[in-house]
Coordinates of C-alpha atoms and ligand atoms in Angstrom, one line a residue:
M1287 CA -55.4 68.7 -45.8
N1288 CA -55.7 71.7 -43.6
P1289 CA -55.3 75.0 -45.5
P1290 CA -51.9 76.5 -45.0
E1291 CA -51.7 78.4 -41.7
S1292 CA -51.1 82.0 -41.9
K1293 CA -47.5 83.1 -41.4
S1294 CA -48.4 86.8 -41.1
A1295 CA -47.1 88.1 -37.8
S1296 CA -47.7 91.3 -35.9
S1297 CA -51.1 92.3 -36.9
A1298 CA -52.3 88.7 -37.4
Q1299 CA -55.9 87.9 -36.2
P1300 CA -56.9 84.4 -35.3
S1301 CA -58.9 82.7 -38.0
A1302 CA -60.7 79.4 -38.3
T1303 CA -59.6 76.2 -39.9
V1304 CA -62.2 74.5 -42.1
E1305 CA -61.7 70.7 -41.7
T1306 CA -61.2 69.2 -45.1
N1307 CA -59.0 66.4 -44.0
P1308 CA -59.8 63.3 -46.2
S1309 CA -58.9 60.8 -43.6
R1310 CA -61.1 62.7 -41.2
R1311 CA -63.9 62.5 -43.7
G1312 CA -63.3 58.7 -43.8
F1313 CA -63.4 58.8 -40.0
L1314 CA -66.7 60.7 -40.1
A1315 CA -68.1 58.2 -42.5
S1316 CA -67.0 55.4 -40.3
S1317 CA -68.4 57.1 -37.3
A1318 CA -71.8 57.2 -39.1
L1319 CA -71.5 53.5 -39.9
L1320 CA -70.6 52.7 -36.3
G1321 CA -73.4 54.9 -35.2
A1322 CA -75.9 52.9 -37.3
L1323 CA -74.5 49.7 -35.7
F1324 CA -74.2 50.8 -32.0
F1325 CA -76.5 53.9 -31.7
S1326 CA -79.2 53.6 -29.1
P1327 CA -81.5 56.6 -29.2
A1328 CA -83.1 55.9 -25.9
R1329 CA -79.7 55.6 -24.1
A1330 CA -78.4 58.7 -25.9
V1331 CA -81.4 60.8 -24.9
A1332 CA -81.2 59.6 -21.4
A1333 CA -77.5 60.4 -21.2
V1334 CA -78.1 63.9 -22.5
A1335 CA -81.1 64.5 -20.2
E1336 CA -79.1 63.4 -17.2
A1337 CA -76.2 65.7 -18.1
A1338 CA -78.4 68.7 -19.0
A1339 CA -79.2 69.8 -15.4
P1340 CA -78.2 73.3 -14.6
V1341 CA -75.0 73.6 -12.6
A1342 CA -73.3 76.7 -11.1
S1343 CA -70.3 77.9 -13.0
A1344 CA -67.1 79.3 -11.3
T1345 CA -68.6 82.8 -11.7
G1346 CA -71.8 81.8 -10.0
E1347 CA -73.9 81.8 -13.3
K1348 CA -76.1 78.9 -14.1
T1349 CA -75.0 76.9 -17.2
V1350 CA -76.0 73.7 -18.7
A1351 CA -73.8 70.7 -17.8
A1352 CA -74.3 69.0 -21.1
A1353 CA -72.6 71.9 -22.9
L1354 CA -69.6 72.1 -20.5
P1355 CA -66.3 71.4 -22.3
Q1356 CA -64.6 68.1 -21.4
R1357 CA -61.3 66.7 -22.3
V1358 CA -59.8 70.0 -23.6
T1359 CA -56.6 69.0 -25.3
L1360 CA -54.1 71.0 -27.3
S1361 CA -52.3 69.5 -30.3
C1362 CA -49.3 70.8 -32.2
A1363 CA -50.2 72.6 -35.3
A1364 CA -48.0 72.4 -38.4
D1365 CA -46.9 76.0 -37.9
M1366 CA -46.3 76.2 -34.2
A1367 CA -45.2 79.8 -34.5
H1368 CA -48.5 80.9 -35.7
A1369 CA -51.1 78.4 -34.7
V1370 CA -52.2 75.9 -32.1
S1371 CA -55.1 73.3 -32.4
A1372 CA -57.6 72.2 -29.7
T1373 CA -60.1 69.4 -29.3
W1374 CA -62.9 68.9 -26.7
R1375 CA -66.1 67.2 -26.3
S1376 CA -69.5 67.8 -24.5
A1377 CA -72.2 65.5 -23.3
G1378 CA -74.8 67.1 -25.4
P1379 CA -74.7 68.8 -28.8
L1380 CA -73.6 72.4 -29.2
T1381 CA -75.2 74.7 -31.8
S1382 CA -72.3 77.2 -31.7
A1383 CA -69.1 75.4 -30.9
Q1384 CA -66.2 77.8 -30.9
G1385 CA -63.0 78.9 -29.3
Q1386 CA -61.9 82.2 -28.1
I1387 CA -58.3 83.5 -27.8
A1388 CA -56.6 86.6 -26.7
P1389 CA -53.1 87.8 -25.9
L1390 CA -52.2 86.9 -22.3
T1391 CA -52.3 90.0 -20.1
A1392 CA -51.5 90.6 -16.6
G1393 CA -54.9 92.1 -15.8
P1394 CA -58.3 90.5 -16.2
K1395 CA -59.7 93.2 -18.7
F1396 CA -58.8 91.6 -22.0
E1397 CA -62.3 91.2 -23.5
A1398 CA -61.7 93.7 -26.2
A1399 CA -58.8 91.6 -27.7
V1400 CA -60.8 88.4 -27.7
Q1401 CA -61.2 86.7 -31.2
S1402 CA -63.7 83.9 -31.7
V1403 CA -63.1 80.9 -34.0
P1404 CA -65.8 78.5 -35.0
A1405 CA -65.1 74.8 -34.4
E1406 CA -65.8 71.7 -36.5
A1407 CA -68.4 69.6 -34.8
F1408 CA -69.0 65.8 -35.3
T1409 CA -70.5 63.0 -33.4
F1410 CA -68.5 60.0 -32.3
E1411 CA -70.2 56.8 -31.2
T1412 CA -68.2 55.3 -28.4
D1413 CA -67.6 51.6 -27.8
S1414 CA -70.3 51.7 -25.1
G1415 CA -72.8 53.0 -27.6
E1416 CA -73.0 56.5 -26.3
T1417 CA -72.8 59.5 -28.5
A1418 CA -69.8 61.7 -27.8
Y1419 CA -70.1 65.3 -29.2
Q1420 CA -66.6 66.2 -30.4
Y1421 CA -65.1 69.5 -31.6
N1422 CA -61.8 70.7 -33.0
L1423 CA -60.4 73.9 -34.3
T1424 CA -57.1 75.6 -35.1
F1425 CA -56.3 79.1 -33.8
N1426 CA -54.4 80.5 -36.8
G1427 CA -52.7 83.8 -37.3
L1428 CA -51.1 84.0 -33.9
N1429 CA -47.9 86.0 -33.1
P1430 CA -44.7 84.0 -32.7
D1431 CA -43.1 83.5 -29.3
A1432 CA -46.3 85.0 -27.7
Q1433 CA -48.5 84.0 -24.7
Y1434 CA -52.2 83.6 -25.2
C1435 CA -55.2 82.6 -23.2
F1436 CA -57.9 80.7 -24.8
R1437 CA -61.2 78.9 -24.0
V1438 CA -63.6 76.6 -25.7
G1439 CA -67.3 76.2 -25.5
D1440 CA -70.6 77.3 -27.2
G1441 CA -70.8 81.0 -26.3
Q1442 CA -72.5 80.3 -23.0
A1443 CA -70.8 77.3 -21.3
W1444 CA -67.1 77.7 -21.5
S1445 CA -63.9 75.9 -20.3
E1446 CA -61.7 77.9 -18.1
W1447 CA -59.2 80.3 -19.7
N1448 CA -56.2 78.2 -20.3
T1449 CA -52.8 79.6 -21.3
V1450 CA -50.4 78.6 -24.1
Q1451 CA -47.3 79.9 -25.8
T1452 CA -46.5 79.8 -29.4
A1453 CA -43.0 78.9 -30.8
L1454 CA -40.7 81.5 -32.2
D1455 CA -40.3 81.2 -36.0
K1456 CA -36.6 80.8 -35.8
P1457 CA -34.1 79.0 -33.5
K1458 CA -34.4 79.9 -29.8
P1459 CA -33.7 77.8 -26.6
F1460 CA -36.6 75.7 -25.6
S1461 CA -37.5 72.3 -23.9
F1462 CA -39.8 69.6 -24.7
L1463 CA -41.1 66.5 -23.0
Y1464 CA -40.9 62.9 -24.1
F1465 CA -43.1 60.1 -22.6
G1466 CA -42.8 56.4 -23.5
D1467 CA -46.0 54.2 -23.3
V1468 CA -48.7 55.5 -21.1
Q1469 CA -51.1 52.6 -21.8
T1470 CA -52.2 51.2 -18.4
D1471 CA -53.5 52.5 -15.1
I1472 CA -53.6 55.8 -16.8
R1473 CA -55.5 57.8 -14.3
A1474 CA -54.1 56.1 -11.2
Q1475 CA -50.4 56.0 -12.1
C1476 CA -49.5 57.8 -15.2
S1477 CA -50.8 61.0 -13.8
R1478 CA -47.8 60.8 -11.4
A1479 CA -45.3 60.8 -14.3
V1480 CA -47.1 63.6 -16.3
R1481 CA -47.4 65.9 -13.4
T1482 CA -43.9 65.4 -12.1
A1483 CA -42.6 66.0 -15.7
F1484 CA -44.6 69.3 -15.8
R1485 CA -43.0 70.3 -12.6
H1486 CA -39.5 69.8 -14.2
A1487 CA -40.4 71.5 -17.5
P1488 CA -43.3 73.8 -17.0
D1489 CA -42.4 75.8 -20.1
A1490 CA -42.1 72.8 -22.4
R1491 CA -43.3 73.8 -25.9
F1492 CA -44.8 70.3 -26.5
M1493 CA -45.1 66.8 -25.3
V1494 CA -44.0 63.8 -27.4
C1495 CA -46.1 60.6 -26.6
A1496 CA -44.4 57.7 -28.3
G1497 CA -47.4 55.5 -28.8
D1498 CA -49.7 53.2 -26.8
L1499 CA -51.4 56.2 -25.2
V1500 CA -54.1 53.8 -24.2
N1501 CA -54.4 50.1 -23.9
R1502 CA -57.3 49.7 -26.3
G1503 CA -57.7 52.5 -28.8
H1504 CA -61.4 52.0 -29.2
D1505 CA -62.1 52.2 -25.4
D1506 CA -63.5 55.6 -24.7
S1507 CA -63.2 55.3 -21.0
L1508 CA -59.4 54.9 -21.3
W1509 CA -59.2 58.2 -23.3
G1510 CA -61.2 59.7 -20.4
E1511 CA -58.4 58.4 -18.2
F1512 CA -55.8 60.0 -20.5
S1513 CA -57.5 63.3 -20.2
D1514 CA -57.8 63.0 -16.4
A1515 CA -54.1 62.1 -16.1
F1516 CA -52.8 64.9 -18.3
S1517 CA -55.4 67.3 -16.9
F1518 CA -54.8 71.0 -17.5
I1519 CA -51.4 70.1 -18.7
A1520 CA -52.8 68.9 -22.0
A1521 CA -54.7 72.2 -22.3
T1522 CA -51.3 74.2 -21.7
V1523 CA -48.7 72.1 -23.5
P1524 CA -49.6 70.9 -27.0
C1525 CA -49.4 67.1 -27.6
L1526 CA -47.3 65.5 -30.3
P1527 CA -48.5 61.9 -30.2
T1528 CA -47.6 59.0 -32.5
P1529 CA -49.8 55.9 -32.7
G1530 CA -48.8 52.6 -31.2
N1531 CA -50.2 49.1 -31.8
H1532 CA -52.6 49.4 -28.8
D1533 CA -53.9 52.6 -30.2
T1534 CA -55.2 50.7 -33.3
K1535 CA -57.4 48.3 -31.4
R1536 CA -61.1 48.2 -32.5
P1537 CA -64.0 46.4 -30.7
E1538 CA -64.1 42.7 -31.5
N1539 CA -67.5 43.0 -33.1
A1540 CA -66.6 46.1 -35.3
P1541 CA -66.4 45.7 -39.0
E1542 CA -62.9 45.1 -40.3
P1543 CA -61.4 48.6 -40.8
E1544 CA -60.0 49.7 -44.1
A1545 CA -56.6 50.1 -42.6
P1546 CA -56.2 48.1 -39.3
Y1547 CA -52.7 49.5 -38.9
T1548 CA -54.1 53.0 -38.3
A1549 CA -55.2 54.4 -35.0
A1550 CA -58.7 53.9 -33.9
P1551 CA -61.3 56.7 -34.4
A1552 CA -61.0 57.8 -30.7
Y1553 CA -57.4 58.8 -31.2
H1554 CA -58.4 61.2 -34.0
A1555 CA -61.2 62.5 -31.9
H1556 CA -58.9 63.5 -29.1
F1557 CA -56.1 65.2 -31.3
H1558 CA -56.2 67.7 -34.2
L1559 CA -52.8 67.2 -35.9
P1560 CA -51.0 68.5 -38.9
A1561 CA -52.2 67.0 -42.2
N1562 CA -48.8 67.3 -43.8
G1563 CA -48.1 63.6 -44.1
P1564 CA -47.8 61.5 -47.3
K1565 CA -50.1 63.0 -49.9
N1566 CA -50.9 59.7 -51.5
A1567 CA -51.6 58.0 -48.2
Q1568 CA -53.9 60.5 -46.5
I1569 CA -55.3 57.8 -44.3
L1570 CA -52.1 58.5 -42.3
N1571 CA -53.0 62.1 -41.6
G1572 CA -52.5 62.9 -38.0
E1573 CA -50.3 59.8 -37.6
A1574 CA -47.4 60.6 -40.0
Y1575 CA -46.7 64.3 -39.8
Y1576 CA -44.1 66.7 -38.7
V1577 CA -43.6 70.0 -36.9
D1578 CA -40.7 72.5 -36.9
C1579 CA -40.1 74.3 -33.6
Q1580 CA -37.3 76.8 -33.0
G1581 CA -34.6 74.9 -34.9
V1582 CA -35.9 71.4 -34.4
R1583 CA -37.9 69.2 -36.9
V1584 CA -39.9 66.5 -35.1
I1585 CA -41.3 63.7 -37.4
S1586 CA -44.0 61.3 -36.3
L1587 CA -44.2 57.9 -38.1
N1588 CA -46.9 55.3 -37.8
S1589 CA -44.6 52.3 -37.3
N1590 CA -47.6 50.0 -37.2
V1591 CA -47.4 50.3 -41.0
F1592 CA -44.0 48.8 -41.2
D1593 CA -44.5 45.4 -39.6
D1594 CA -41.7 42.9 -40.2
D1595 CA -43.5 41.3 -43.2
A1596 CA -44.0 43.0 -46.5
P1597 CA -47.6 44.2 -46.9
T1598 CA -49.9 41.8 -48.8
D1599 CA -52.7 44.0 -49.8
A1600 CA -52.5 46.9 -52.2
A1601 CA -53.7 49.6 -49.9
H1602 CA -51.2 48.7 -47.1
K1603 CA -48.4 48.6 -49.7
Q1604 CA -49.4 52.0 -50.8
A1605 CA -49.3 53.3 -47.3
W1606 CA -46.0 51.7 -46.7
D1607 CA -44.4 53.0 -49.8
A1608 CA -46.0 56.5 -49.3
Q1609 CA -44.8 56.9 -45.7
L1610 CA -41.3 55.7 -46.5
A1611 CA -41.0 58.1 -49.5
W1612 CA -42.5 60.9 -47.5
L1613 CA -40.1 60.3 -44.6
E1614 CA -37.1 60.6 -47.0
E1615 CA -38.6 63.8 -48.4
V1616 CA -39.0 65.5 -45.0
L1617 CA -35.5 64.4 -43.9
A1618 CA -34.0 65.6 -47.2
N1619 CA -35.7 68.9 -47.2
N1620 CA -35.2 70.0 -43.6
P1621 CA -33.9 73.5 -42.9
N1622 CA -33.6 72.9 -39.1
R1623 CA -30.4 72.3 -37.2
W1624 CA -31.8 69.3 -35.3
T1625 CA -33.9 66.3 -36.4
V1626 CA -35.9 64.1 -34.0
V1627 CA -38.0 61.2 -35.1
T1628 CA -40.6 59.5 -33.0
H1629 CA -42.4 56.1 -33.7
H1630 CA -43.7 53.5 -31.4
H1631 CA -41.8 50.3 -32.3
P1632 CA -38.1 50.5 -31.5
I1633 CA -35.2 50.0 -34.0
Y1634 CA -33.2 48.4 -31.2
S1635 CA -35.6 46.5 -29.0
T1636 CA -35.0 46.3 -25.2
S1637 CA -37.3 43.3 -24.6
K1638 CA -36.5 39.5 -24.7
G1639 CA -37.6 37.9 -28.0
R1640 CA -38.2 41.2 -29.8
D1641 CA -36.2 42.4 -32.7
N1642 CA -38.1 44.5 -35.3
A1643 CA -35.5 43.6 -37.9
G1644 CA -37.7 44.7 -40.8
L1645 CA -38.3 48.1 -39.3
R1646 CA -34.6 48.4 -38.6
S1647 CA -33.5 47.5 -42.1
L1648 CA -36.1 49.9 -43.5
L1649 CA -35.5 53.0 -41.4
R1650 CA -32.0 52.8 -40.0
P1651 CA -30.2 53.5 -43.4
L1652 CA -32.4 56.7 -43.7
Y1653 CA -31.5 57.8 -40.2
D1654 CA -27.8 57.2 -41.1
K1655 CA -28.1 59.0 -44.4
Y1656 CA -29.8 62.1 -43.1
K1657 CA -28.0 62.2 -39.8
V1658 CA -31.0 62.0 -37.6
D1659 CA -30.0 63.1 -34.1
L1660 CA -32.5 61.4 -31.9
V1661 CA -35.1 58.7 -32.2
L1662 CA -37.8 58.5 -29.5
Q1663 CA -39.7 55.2 -29.1
G1664 CA -41.8 53.0 -26.8
H1665 CA -43.4 49.6 -26.9
D1666 CA -40.9 47.6 -24.8
H1667 CA -41.8 48.8 -21.3
S1668 CA -38.3 49.4 -20.1
Y1669 CA -35.6 52.0 -20.7
G1670 CA -32.7 51.6 -23.1
R1671 CA -30.7 54.5 -24.6
T1672 CA -28.0 53.7 -27.2
H1673 CA -24.5 55.1 -27.7
K1674 CA -24.2 57.0 -30.9
L1675 CA -24.8 54.5 -33.6
A1676 CA -24.4 54.2 -37.4
G1677 CA -24.7 51.1 -39.5
D1678 CA -25.9 49.2 -36.3
Q1679 CA -22.5 49.9 -34.7
I1680 CA -21.2 52.2 -32.0
V1681 CA -19.3 55.1 -33.6
D1682 CA -16.8 57.6 -32.4
P1683 CA -18.5 60.5 -30.5
A1684 CA -17.5 63.0 -33.3
A1685 CA -18.6 60.7 -36.2
P1686 CA -22.1 61.0 -37.8
G1687 CA -24.6 58.9 -36.0
T1688 CA -27.9 58.7 -34.2
I1689 CA -29.0 58.1 -30.5
Y1690 CA -32.0 55.8 -30.0
V1691 CA -34.2 55.7 -26.9
V1692 CA -36.9 53.3 -25.6
S1693 CA -38.8 54.6 -22.6
V1694 CA -41.9 53.9 -20.6
C1695 CA -44.2 56.3 -18.7
G1696 CA -46.9 54.0 -17.3
P1697 CA -46.7 51.2 -14.8
K1698 CA -46.7 48.3 -17.3
M1699 CA -43.2 46.9 -17.0
Y1700 CA -41.2 44.3 -18.9
P1701 CA -37.7 43.2 -17.7
F1702 CA -34.8 44.6 -19.7
K1703 CA -33.5 41.7 -21.8
P1704 CA -32.3 43.0 -25.0
K1705 CA -30.6 41.5 -27.9
F1706 CA -28.8 44.8 -28.3
E1707 CA -27.4 45.4 -24.8
S1708 CA -23.9 46.0 -26.2
L1709 CA -25.2 49.1 -28.0
M1710 CA -26.8 50.5 -24.9
A1711 CA -25.2 53.4 -22.9
A1712 CA -27.9 53.4 -20.2
T1713 CA -30.7 51.0 -19.2
A1714 CA -33.3 50.7 -16.5
S1715 CA -36.3 48.6 -15.8
D1716 CA -39.3 48.8 -13.4
K1717 CA -39.2 52.6 -13.4
Q1718 CA -41.8 55.0 -14.7
L1719 CA -39.9 57.6 -16.5
F1720 CA -40.1 61.0 -18.3
Q1721 CA -37.6 62.9 -20.3
V1722 CA -36.8 66.6 -20.7
I1723 CA -35.0 67.6 -23.9
D1724 CA -33.5 71.1 -24.0
V1725 CA -32.3 72.6 -27.2
N1726 CA -30.1 75.6 -27.0
G1727 CA -28.5 76.6 -30.3
D1728 CA -25.7 74.1 -31.0
T1729 CA -26.4 72.0 -27.9
L1730 CA -29.0 69.4 -27.2
S1731 CA -29.2 68.3 -23.6
Y1732 CA -31.2 65.2 -22.7
T1733 CA -32.2 64.1 -19.2
S1734 CA -34.2 61.0 -18.2
R1735 CA -35.7 60.9 -14.8
S1736 CA -37.8 58.5 -12.8
I1737 CA -41.0 59.9 -11.4
D1738 CA -39.5 60.5 -8.0
G1739 CA -37.2 63.0 -9.8
Q1740 CA -34.1 61.0 -9.7
L1741 CA -31.8 61.3 -12.7
V1742 CA -31.5 58.1 -14.6
D1743 CA -29.6 59.1 -17.7
A1744 CA -28.2 62.2 -19.4
F1745 CA -26.1 63.2 -22.3
Q1746 CA -25.5 66.0 -24.7
L1747 CA -25.0 66.5 -28.4
K1748 CA -23.1 69.5 -29.7
K1749 CA -23.0 70.7 -33.2
D1750 CA -20.3 72.7 -35.0
A1751 CA -20.9 75.2 -37.7
S1752 CA -21.0 72.6 -40.3
G1753 CA -23.8 70.7 -38.5
A1754 CA -21.6 67.8 -37.4
S1755 CA -22.5 66.6 -33.9
T1756 CA -20.4 65.4 -31.1
Y1757 CA -21.8 63.1 -28.5
L1758 CA -20.9 63.9 -24.8
P1759 CA -21.9 60.7 -23.0
S1760 CA -21.1 61.9 -19.4
A1761 CA -22.7 65.4 -19.6
K1762 CA -25.1 65.4 -16.6
A1763 CA -27.6 68.2 -16.9
Ligands
LIG3143 FE1 -46.8 48.7 -28.0

């Protein structure tokens, strides 16, 4: 588990997070094993030597290409008001991996305010046998609702100074983005969706990615495409991913993993997510977790754990039971006005021949019981957004209930042929989509757009003083 992030405010100084995540330790151990299986010293040395040529930096200084930060990605920290996490990699090993952060100022003379934070370093053997040098850190002790600039590197070779804003530690209007499956043609075509979405919500506090971020979780080149598609946006808006079935895929010749329903190591190399998931299933760290942001609790579940059949081995059963119990705990003890859950597999499928009846019977009663407002999903490569539902039925707009969404960001498309068409308020197919969700006190406004900017769907939820919501199906934002 990560140590608790400081909640001290005005005089807070950034501090380091020391990685003690048990699932990460497992990952490091598996990395070492994979390294023994795939490591090629000659190839690794050649790669480093090739990358080590001096290059000119933006300031005209000579630096070493092997040390230059690549794939800089922000992840949501558990305490978004006081912390943000970052990951990156380099082509060669760094002896002093670190981040620097300072309050954002209008002028360029902010050096005196810069705080340095050491990073955790580990190697990661990619599917092609190359060594990736990976780093992660958490900038803790930040002020709420404040703008910062940060960079990562080794003290000599640095990324650019990126900017990020912390959340306020109490409700305040904000927006966040939601993307369905990215998965295929990531660099070529998903980039269009991500960049258009950013133009529509440049101040988004975070980005929900509802699984299948890549087509083969073990394929490092696809994670490179993911980084290219999200570009500086991933270094500006923290990611809130949830693992899909494709994110679990290992190389065919790899040893059988301990938990094949968990994301492949490359997923964990690219994100540094809250370790506040089920305590007795820490293998789900970074996959089952939650964040609270300005009056909204967002919960990520690994829906790969809940396949339609009951688990047959003890470890899987433990993960299943632990995730389910943990979900109920974080739903029952939620001080926020709004509750959003994201997982990959949909409760109400939008694809022909798909149902997920087991998942539905497992989770829907909890969503009903705890009045979850919104469930954000993927997997079916089309768009379907339900009316307000409870007990698998459409309910009155003012009755307790939940809105369920399936969406798709990338170009892989399935026709819309659902079993649950009668429950859907809006559907679409053959469209790459993104969603902007605005939360403003008692009002949640949802818009879904295709990547040409056209409005595909919109609705609002309004809450009264008691917390009861009313669904406004025709509210076009
Ligand atoms: Fe999927």
